[in-house]
XYZ file of N, CA and C in Angstrom:
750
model
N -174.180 202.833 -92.115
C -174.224 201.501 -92.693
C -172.829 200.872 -92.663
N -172.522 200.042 -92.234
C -171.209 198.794 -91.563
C -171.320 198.059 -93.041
N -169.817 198.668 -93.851
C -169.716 197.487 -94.561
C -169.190 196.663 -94.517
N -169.642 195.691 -95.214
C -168.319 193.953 -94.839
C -167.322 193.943 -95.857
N -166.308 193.339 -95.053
C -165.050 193.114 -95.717
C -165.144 191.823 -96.930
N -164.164 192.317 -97.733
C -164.521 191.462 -98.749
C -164.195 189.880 -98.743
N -165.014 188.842 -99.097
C -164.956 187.397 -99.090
C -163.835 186.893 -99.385
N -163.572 186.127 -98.648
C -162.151 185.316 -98.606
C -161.805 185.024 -99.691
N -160.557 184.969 -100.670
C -160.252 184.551 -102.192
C -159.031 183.751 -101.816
N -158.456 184.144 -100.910
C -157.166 183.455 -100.699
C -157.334 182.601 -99.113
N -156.674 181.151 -98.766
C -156.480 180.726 -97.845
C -155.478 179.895 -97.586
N -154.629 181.089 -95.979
C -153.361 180.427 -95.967
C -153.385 179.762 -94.804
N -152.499 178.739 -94.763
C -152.399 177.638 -93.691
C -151.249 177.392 -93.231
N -151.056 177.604 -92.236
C -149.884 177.024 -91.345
C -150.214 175.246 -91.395
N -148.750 174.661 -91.641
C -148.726 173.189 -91.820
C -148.510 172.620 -90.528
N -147.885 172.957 -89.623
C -147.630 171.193 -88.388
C -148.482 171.926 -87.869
N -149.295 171.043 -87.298
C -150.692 171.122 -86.029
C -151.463 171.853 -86.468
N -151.696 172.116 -87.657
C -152.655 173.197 -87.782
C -153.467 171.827 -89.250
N -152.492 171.592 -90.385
C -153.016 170.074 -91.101
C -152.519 169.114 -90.952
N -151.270 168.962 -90.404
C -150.713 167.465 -90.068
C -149.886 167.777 -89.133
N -149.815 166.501 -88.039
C -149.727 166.180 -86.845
C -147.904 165.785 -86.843
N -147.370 166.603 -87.662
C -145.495 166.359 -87.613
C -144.747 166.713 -86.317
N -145.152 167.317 -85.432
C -144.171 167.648 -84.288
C -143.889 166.176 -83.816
N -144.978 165.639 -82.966
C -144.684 164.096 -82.203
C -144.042 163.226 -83.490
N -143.940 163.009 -84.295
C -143.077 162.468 -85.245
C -141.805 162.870 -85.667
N -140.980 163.818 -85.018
C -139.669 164.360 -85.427
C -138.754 164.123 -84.049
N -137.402 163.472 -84.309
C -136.266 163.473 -82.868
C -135.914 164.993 -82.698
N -136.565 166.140 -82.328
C -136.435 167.526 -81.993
C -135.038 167.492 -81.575
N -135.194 166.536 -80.052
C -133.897 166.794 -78.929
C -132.531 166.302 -79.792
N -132.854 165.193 -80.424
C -131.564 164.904 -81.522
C -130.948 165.717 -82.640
N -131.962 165.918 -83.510
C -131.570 167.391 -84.025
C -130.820 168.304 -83.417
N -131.512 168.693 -82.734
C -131.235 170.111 -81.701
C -129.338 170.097 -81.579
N -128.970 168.769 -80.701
C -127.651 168.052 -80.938
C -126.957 168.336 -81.882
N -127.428 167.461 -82.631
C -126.339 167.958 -84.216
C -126.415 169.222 -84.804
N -127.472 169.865 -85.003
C -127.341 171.551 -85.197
C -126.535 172.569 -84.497
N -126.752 172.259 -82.935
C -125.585 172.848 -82.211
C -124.394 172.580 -82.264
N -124.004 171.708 -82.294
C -122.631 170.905 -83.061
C -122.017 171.591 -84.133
N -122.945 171.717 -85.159
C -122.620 172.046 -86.211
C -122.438 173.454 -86.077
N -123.168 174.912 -85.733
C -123.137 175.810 -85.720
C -122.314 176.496 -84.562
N -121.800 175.552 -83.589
C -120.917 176.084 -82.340
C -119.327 175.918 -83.699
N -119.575 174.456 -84.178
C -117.893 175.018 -84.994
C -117.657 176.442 -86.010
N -119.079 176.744 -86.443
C -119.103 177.173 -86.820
C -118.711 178.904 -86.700
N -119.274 179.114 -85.172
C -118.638 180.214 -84.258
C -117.528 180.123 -84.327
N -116.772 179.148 -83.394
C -115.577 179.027 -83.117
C -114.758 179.295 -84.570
N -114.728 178.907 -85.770
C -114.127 178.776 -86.897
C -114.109 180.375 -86.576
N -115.223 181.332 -86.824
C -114.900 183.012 -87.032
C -114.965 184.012 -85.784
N -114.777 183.221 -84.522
C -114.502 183.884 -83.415
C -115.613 184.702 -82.972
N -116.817 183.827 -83.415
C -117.988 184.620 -82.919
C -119.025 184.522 -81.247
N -119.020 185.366 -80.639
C -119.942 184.714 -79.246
C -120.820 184.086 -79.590
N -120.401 182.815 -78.051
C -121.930 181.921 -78.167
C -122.579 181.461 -77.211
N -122.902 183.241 -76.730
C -124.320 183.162 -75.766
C -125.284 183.174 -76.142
N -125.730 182.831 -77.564
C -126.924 182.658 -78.044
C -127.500 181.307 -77.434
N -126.304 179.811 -77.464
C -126.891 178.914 -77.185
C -127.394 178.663 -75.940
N -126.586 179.476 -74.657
C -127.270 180.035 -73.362
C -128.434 180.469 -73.729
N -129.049 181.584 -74.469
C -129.737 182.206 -74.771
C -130.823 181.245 -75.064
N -130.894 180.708 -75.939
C -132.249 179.925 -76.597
C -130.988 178.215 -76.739
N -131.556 177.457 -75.094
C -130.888 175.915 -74.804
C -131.625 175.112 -75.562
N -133.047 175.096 -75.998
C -133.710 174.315 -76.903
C -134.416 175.204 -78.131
N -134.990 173.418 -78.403
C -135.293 173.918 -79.699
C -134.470 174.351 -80.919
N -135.048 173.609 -82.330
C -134.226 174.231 -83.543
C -134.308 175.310 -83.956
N -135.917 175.513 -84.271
C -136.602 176.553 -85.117
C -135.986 177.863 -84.659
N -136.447 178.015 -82.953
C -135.876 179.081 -82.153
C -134.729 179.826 -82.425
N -133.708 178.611 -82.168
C -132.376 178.664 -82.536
C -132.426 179.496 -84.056
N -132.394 178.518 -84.990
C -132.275 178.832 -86.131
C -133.317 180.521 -86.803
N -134.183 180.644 -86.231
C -134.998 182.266 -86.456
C -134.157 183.361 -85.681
N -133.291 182.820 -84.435
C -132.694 184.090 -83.873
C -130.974 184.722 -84.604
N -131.066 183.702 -85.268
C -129.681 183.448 -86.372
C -129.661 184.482 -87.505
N -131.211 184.056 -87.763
C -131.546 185.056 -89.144
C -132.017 186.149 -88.623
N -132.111 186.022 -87.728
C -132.547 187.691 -87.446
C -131.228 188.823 -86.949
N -130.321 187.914 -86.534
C -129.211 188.747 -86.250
C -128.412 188.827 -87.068
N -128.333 187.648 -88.448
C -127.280 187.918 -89.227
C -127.669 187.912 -90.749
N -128.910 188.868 -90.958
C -129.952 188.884 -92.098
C -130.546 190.272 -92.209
N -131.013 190.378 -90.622
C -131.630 191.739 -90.235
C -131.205 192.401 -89.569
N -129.376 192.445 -89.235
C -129.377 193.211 -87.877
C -127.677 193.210 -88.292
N -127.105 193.346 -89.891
C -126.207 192.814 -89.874
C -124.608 193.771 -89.456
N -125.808 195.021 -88.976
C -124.257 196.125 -88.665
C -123.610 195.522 -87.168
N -125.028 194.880 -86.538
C -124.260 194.331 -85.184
C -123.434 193.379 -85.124
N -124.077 192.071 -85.808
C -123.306 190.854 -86.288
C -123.223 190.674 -87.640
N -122.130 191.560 -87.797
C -121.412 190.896 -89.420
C -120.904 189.875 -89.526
N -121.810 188.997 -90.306
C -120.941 187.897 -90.741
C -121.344 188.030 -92.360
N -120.203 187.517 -93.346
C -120.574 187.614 -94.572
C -121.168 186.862 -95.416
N -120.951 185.200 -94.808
C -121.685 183.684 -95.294
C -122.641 183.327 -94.747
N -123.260 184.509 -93.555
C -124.299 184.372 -92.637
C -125.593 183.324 -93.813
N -125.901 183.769 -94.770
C -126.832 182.973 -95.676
C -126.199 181.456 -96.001
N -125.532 181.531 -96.149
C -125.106 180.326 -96.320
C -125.436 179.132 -95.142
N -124.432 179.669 -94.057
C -124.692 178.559 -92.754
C -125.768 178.189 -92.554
N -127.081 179.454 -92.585
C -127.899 179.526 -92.226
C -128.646 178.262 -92.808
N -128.828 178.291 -94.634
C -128.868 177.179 -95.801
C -128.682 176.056 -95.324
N -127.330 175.657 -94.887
C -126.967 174.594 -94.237
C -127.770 173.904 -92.828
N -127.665 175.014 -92.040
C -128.929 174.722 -90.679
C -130.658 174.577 -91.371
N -130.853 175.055 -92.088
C -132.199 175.054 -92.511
C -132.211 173.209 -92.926
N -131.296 173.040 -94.037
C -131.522 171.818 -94.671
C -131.183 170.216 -93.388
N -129.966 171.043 -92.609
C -130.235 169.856 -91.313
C -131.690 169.783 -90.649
N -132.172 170.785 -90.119
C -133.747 170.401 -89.751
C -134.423 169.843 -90.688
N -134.546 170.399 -92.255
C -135.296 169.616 -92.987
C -134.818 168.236 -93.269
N -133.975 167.709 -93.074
C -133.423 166.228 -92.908
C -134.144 165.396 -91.385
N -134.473 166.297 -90.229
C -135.254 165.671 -89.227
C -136.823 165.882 -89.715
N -137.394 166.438 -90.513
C -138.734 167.047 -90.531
C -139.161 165.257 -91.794
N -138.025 165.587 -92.758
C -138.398 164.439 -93.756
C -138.535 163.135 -93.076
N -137.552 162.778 -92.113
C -137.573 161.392 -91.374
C -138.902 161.313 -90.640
N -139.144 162.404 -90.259
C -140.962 162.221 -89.910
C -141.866 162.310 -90.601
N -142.111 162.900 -91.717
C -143.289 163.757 -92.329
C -143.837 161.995 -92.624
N -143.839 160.965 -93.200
C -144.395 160.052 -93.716
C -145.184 159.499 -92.878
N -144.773 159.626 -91.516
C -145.698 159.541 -90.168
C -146.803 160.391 -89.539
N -146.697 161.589 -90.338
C -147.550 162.945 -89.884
C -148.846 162.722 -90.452
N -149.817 162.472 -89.626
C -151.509 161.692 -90.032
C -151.862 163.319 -90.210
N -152.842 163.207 -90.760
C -153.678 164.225 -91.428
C -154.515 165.095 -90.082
N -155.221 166.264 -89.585
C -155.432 166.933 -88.950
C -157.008 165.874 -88.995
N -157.749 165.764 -88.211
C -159.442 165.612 -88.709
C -159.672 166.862 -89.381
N -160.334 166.126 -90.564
C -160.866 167.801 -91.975
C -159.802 167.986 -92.485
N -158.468 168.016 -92.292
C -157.379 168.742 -93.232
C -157.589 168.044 -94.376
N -157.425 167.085 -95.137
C -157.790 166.695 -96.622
C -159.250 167.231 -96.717
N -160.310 166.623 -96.221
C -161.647 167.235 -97.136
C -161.836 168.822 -97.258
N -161.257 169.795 -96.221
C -161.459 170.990 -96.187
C -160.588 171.850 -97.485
N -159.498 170.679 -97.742
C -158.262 171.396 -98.463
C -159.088 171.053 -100.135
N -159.729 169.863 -100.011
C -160.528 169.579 -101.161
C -161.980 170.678 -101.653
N -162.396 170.746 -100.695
C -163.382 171.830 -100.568
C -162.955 172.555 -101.026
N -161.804 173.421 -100.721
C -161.114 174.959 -101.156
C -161.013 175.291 -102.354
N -160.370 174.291 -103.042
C -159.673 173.349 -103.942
C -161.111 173.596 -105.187
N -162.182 172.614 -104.887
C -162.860 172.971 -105.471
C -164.461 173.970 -105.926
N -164.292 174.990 -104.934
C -164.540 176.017 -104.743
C -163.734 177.163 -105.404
N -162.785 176.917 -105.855
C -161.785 177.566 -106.733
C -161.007 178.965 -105.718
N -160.924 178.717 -104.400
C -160.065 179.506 -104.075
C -158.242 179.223 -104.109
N -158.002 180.089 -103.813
C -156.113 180.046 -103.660
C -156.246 179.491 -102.495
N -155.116 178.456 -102.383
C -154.558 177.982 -100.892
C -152.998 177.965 -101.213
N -152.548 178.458 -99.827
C -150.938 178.583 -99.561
C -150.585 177.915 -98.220
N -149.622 177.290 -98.300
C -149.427 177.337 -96.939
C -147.819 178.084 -96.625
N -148.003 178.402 -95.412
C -146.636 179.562 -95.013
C -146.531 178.659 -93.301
N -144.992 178.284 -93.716
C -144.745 177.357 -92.544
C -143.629 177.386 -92.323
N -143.000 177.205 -91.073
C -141.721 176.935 -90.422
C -140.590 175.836 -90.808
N -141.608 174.935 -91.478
C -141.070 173.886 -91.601
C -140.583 174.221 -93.235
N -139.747 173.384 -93.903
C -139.189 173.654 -95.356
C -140.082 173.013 -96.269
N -140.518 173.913 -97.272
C -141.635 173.309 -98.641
C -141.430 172.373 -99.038
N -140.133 171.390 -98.615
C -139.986 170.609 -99.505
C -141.160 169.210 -98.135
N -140.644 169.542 -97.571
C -141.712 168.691 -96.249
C -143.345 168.914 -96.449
N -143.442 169.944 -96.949
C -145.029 170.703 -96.824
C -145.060 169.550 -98.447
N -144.112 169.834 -99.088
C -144.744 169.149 -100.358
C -144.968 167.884 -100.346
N -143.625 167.256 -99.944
C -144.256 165.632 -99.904
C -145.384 164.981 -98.887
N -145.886 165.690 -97.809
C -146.840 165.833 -97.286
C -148.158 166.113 -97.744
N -147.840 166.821 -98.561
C -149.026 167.026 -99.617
C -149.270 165.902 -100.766
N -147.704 165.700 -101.104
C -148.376 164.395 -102.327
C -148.715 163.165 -101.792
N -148.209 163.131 -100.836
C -148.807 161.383 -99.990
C -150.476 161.668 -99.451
N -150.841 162.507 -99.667
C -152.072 162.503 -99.475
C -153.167 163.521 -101.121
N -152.343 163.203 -101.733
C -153.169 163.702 -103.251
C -153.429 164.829 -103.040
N -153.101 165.756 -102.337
C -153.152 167.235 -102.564
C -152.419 168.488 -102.846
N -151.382 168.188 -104.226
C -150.399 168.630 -104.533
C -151.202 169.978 -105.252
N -152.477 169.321 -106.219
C -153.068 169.920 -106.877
C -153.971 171.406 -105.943
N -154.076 170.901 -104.934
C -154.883 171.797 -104.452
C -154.248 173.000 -103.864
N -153.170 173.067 -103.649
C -152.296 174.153 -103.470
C -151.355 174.728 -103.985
N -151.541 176.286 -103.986
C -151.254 177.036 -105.155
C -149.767 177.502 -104.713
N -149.571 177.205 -103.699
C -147.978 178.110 -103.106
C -147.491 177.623 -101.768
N -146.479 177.226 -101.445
C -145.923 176.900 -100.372
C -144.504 177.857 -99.965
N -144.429 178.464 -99.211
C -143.845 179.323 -98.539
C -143.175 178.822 -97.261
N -141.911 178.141 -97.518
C -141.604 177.816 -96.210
C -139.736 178.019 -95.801
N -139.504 177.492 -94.827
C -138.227 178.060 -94.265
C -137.087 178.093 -95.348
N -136.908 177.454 -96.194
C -136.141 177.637 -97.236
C -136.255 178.148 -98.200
N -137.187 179.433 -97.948
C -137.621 180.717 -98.665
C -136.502 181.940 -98.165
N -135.780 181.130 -97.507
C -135.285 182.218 -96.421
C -135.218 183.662 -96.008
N -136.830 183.395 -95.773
C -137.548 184.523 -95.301
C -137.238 184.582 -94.015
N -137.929 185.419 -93.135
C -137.999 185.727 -91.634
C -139.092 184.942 -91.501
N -138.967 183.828 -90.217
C -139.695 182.975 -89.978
C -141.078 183.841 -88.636
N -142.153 183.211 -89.002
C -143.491 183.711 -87.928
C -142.987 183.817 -86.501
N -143.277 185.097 -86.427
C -144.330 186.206 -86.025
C -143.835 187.151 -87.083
N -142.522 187.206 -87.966
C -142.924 188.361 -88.734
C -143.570 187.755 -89.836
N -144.207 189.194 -90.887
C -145.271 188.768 -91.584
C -144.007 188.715 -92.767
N -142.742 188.128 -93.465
C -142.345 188.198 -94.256
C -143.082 187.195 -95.383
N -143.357 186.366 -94.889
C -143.849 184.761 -95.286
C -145.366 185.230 -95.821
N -145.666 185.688 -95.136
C -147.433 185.988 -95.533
C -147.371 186.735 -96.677
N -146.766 187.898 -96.574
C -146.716 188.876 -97.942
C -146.377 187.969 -98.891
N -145.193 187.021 -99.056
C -144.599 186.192 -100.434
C -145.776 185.698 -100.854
N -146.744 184.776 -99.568
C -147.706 184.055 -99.898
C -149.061 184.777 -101.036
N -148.981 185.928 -100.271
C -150.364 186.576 -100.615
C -149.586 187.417 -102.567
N -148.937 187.759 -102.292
C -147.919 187.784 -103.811
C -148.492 186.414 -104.691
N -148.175 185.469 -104.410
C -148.019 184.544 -104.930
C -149.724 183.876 -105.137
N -150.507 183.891 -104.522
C -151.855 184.041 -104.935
C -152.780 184.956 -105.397
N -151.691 185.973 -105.579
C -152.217 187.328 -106.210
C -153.702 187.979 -105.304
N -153.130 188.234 -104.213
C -154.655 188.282 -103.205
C -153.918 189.300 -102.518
N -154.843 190.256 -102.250
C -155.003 191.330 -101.501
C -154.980 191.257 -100.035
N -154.318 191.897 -99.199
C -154.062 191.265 -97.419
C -155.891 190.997 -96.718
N -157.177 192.281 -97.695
C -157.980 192.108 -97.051
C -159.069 190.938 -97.521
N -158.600 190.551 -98.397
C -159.242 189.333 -99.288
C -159.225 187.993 -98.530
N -158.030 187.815 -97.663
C -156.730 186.237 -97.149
C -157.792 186.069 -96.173
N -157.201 184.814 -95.750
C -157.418 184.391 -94.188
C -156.469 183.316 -94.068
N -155.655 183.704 -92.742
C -155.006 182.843 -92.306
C -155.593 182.044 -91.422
N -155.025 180.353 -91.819
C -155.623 179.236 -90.139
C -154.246 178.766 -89.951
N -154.164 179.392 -88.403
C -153.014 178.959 -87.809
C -153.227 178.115 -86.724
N -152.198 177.460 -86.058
C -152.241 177.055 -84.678
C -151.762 177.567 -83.256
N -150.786 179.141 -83.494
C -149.826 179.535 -82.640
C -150.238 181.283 -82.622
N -149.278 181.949 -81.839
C -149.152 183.042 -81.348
C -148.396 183.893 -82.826
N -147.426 183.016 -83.062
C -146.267 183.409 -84.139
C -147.384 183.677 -85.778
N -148.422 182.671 -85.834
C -149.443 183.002 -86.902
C -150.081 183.719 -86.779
N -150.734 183.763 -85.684
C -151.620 185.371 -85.362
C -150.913 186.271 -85.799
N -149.733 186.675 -84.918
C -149.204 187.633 -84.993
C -148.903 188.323 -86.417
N -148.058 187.180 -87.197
C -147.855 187.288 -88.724
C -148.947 187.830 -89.235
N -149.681 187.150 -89.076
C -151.373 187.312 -90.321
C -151.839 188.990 -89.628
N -151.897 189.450 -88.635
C -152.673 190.408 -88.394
C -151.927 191.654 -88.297
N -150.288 191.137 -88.495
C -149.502 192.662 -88.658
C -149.496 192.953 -90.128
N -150.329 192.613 -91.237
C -150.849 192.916 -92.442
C -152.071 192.396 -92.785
N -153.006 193.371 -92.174
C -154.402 193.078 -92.114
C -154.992 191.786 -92.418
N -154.091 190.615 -92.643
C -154.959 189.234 -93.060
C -156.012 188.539 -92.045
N -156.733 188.654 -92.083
C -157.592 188.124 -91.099
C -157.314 186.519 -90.598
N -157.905 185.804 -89.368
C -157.319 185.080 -88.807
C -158.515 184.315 -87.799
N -157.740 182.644 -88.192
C -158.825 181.789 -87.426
C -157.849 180.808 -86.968
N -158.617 180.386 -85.551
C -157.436 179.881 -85.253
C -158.009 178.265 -85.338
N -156.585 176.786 -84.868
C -156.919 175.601 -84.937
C -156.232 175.490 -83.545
N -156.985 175.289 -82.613
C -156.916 175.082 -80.635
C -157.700 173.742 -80.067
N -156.775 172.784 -80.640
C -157.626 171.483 -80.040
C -157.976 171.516 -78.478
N -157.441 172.403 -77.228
C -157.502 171.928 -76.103
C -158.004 173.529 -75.580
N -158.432 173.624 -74.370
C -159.294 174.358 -73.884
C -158.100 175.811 -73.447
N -156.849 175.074 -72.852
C -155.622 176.148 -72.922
C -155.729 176.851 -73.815
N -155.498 176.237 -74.908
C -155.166 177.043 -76.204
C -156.267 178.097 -76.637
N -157.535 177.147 -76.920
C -158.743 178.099 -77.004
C -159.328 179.615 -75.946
N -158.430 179.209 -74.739
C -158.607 180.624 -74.230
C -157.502 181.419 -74.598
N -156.143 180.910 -74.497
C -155.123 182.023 -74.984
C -155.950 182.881 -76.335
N -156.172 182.041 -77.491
C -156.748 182.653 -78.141
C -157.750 183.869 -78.070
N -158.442 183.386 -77.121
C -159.701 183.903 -76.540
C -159.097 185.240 -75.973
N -158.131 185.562 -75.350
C -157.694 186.489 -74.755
C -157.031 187.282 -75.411
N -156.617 186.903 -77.128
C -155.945 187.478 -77.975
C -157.031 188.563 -78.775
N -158.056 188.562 -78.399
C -158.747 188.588 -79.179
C -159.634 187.600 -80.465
N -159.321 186.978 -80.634
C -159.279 185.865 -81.970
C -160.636 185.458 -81.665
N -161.883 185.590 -82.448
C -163.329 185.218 -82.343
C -163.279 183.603 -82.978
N -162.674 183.414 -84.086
C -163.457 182.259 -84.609
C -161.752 181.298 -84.411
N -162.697 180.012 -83.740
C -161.483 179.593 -82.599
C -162.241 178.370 -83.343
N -161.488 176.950 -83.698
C -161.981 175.675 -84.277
C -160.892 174.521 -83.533
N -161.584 173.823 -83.490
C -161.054 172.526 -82.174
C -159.910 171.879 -83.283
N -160.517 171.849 -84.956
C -160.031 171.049 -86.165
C -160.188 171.368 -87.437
N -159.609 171.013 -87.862
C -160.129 171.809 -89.509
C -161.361 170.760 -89.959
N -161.828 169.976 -89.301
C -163.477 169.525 -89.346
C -164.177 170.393 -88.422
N -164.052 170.944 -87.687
C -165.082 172.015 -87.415
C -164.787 172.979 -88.062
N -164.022 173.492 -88.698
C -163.728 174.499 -89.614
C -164.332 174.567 -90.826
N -164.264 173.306 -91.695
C -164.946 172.898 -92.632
C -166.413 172.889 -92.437
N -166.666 172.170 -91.119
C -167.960 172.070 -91.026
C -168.642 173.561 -91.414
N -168.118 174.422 -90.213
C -168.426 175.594 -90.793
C -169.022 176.768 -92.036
N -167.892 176.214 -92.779
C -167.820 176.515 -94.394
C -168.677 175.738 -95.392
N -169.032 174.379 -94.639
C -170.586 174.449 -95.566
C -172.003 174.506 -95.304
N -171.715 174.824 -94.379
C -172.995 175.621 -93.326
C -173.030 176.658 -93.615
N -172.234 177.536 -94.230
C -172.653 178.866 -94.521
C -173.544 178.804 -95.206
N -174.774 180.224 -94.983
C -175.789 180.103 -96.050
C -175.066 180.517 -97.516
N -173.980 181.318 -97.485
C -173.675 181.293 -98.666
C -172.625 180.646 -99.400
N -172.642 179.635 -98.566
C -171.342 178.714 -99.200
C -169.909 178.902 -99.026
N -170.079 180.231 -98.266
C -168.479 180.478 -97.822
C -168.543 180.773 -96.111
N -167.457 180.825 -96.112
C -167.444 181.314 -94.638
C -166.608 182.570 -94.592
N -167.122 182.896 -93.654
C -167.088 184.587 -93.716
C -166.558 185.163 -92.616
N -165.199 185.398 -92.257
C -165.178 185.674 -90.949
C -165.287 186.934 -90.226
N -166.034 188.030 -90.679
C -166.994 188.859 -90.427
C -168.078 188.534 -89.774
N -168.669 187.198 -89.994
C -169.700 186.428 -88.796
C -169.640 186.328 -87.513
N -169.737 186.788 -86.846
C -169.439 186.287 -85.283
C -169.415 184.639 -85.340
N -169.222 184.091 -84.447
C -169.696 182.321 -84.458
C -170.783 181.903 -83.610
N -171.226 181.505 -84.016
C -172.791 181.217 -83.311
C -172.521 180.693 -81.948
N -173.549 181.462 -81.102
C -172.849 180.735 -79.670
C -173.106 178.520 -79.195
């Protein structure tokens, strides 16, 4: 006899592209600019190599996760001693490009009614994101759903940013939920990865047919175009939840 895993109590969410549409609303390449700027003097000031920026030419996030990983998690190689600090500093410059967008970041189709659903269904919702809580929050209050979420977990947690699961554990802490209880809805490789290197189970949000097969090839069964087919889902269940122990109907 196959038993089922126990019903979802907790649900965590990755924020850009997964409930609101913030990437096309942020100057990335401008950022990118002034962060490097800022963190090349920052080398130079303590005589540190900087083939990192060879290493990873774009992108912030990139940049800024390979920082903390070398001078957070790795610190017998690269000692630096204010490594937290700079880092603080780089975090809050991206969140200065993330805020100049977020007021522009339209809602996912379903991300408000699904988050309302959750909401009042009385489960935990978290979201665990790249981007800084303080973005996830005012994102949340411009659309009245401050109330509906119980925890935000984001880069100025200064945790280890997705694919590791540092972020998920705080989250699942913080909703007092068990890894086999969760479900993560992500949009990326870096959420999978997170959510399933501590048993949290995992659904993905793949608006385009690329994406839905990468997924597809990851393994990942329950694959949703939007968090309105997601939702849809969840009240179609015969039992009012959704269960991702279900296969998905072909």
């Amino acid at each position: 006899m196959t038993t089922r895993p126990p019903a979802i109590r907790a649900w965590l969410f990755d924020f850009d592209n997964t409930l609101a549409a913030l990437e096309r609303e942020v100057d990335w390449a401008g950022g990118r600019r002034r962060l490097e700027a800022f963190l090349r003097a920052e080398f130079t000031a303590r005589g540190l190599d900087p083939a990192v920026f060879a290493e990873i030419p774009r992108g912030n996030l990139p940049l800024y996760a390979a920082l903390h990983s070398r001078w957070l998690r790795d610190g017998e190689r690269n000692p630096i001693a204010d490594g937290g600090a700079i880092l603080a500093r780089a975090s809050a410059m991206i969140e200065e490009l993330e805020l100049a967008g977020v007021d522009r970041a339209a809602p996912l189709p379903g991300a408000i009614d699904l988050l309302r659903a959750l909401d009042h269904r009385g489960r935990a919702v978290a979201l665990v994101t790249s981007n800084s809580s303080r973005t996830a929050s005012r994102w949340l209050a411009r659309y009245q759903l401050a109330d509906c979420v119980r925890a935000i977990v984001g880069r100025d947690s200064m945790l280890a940013l997705k694919p590791s699961p540092e972020m998920v554990v705080r989250a699942l802490e913080l909703c007092a939920a068990d890894p086999g209880a969760a479900l993560f809805v992500g949009d990326s490789e870096a959420d999978y990865r997170a959510a399933t290197a501590v048993g949290v189970r995992f659904a993905a949000i793949a608006p385009d047919e690329n994406a839905r097969e990468s997924f597809r090839l990851r393994g990942v069964d329950h694959i949703f175009a939007s968090p309105l087919e997601l939702g849809a889902r969840l009240a179609d269940a015969p039992t009012g939840e959704f269960d991702p122990a279900d296969k998905p109907p072909n």
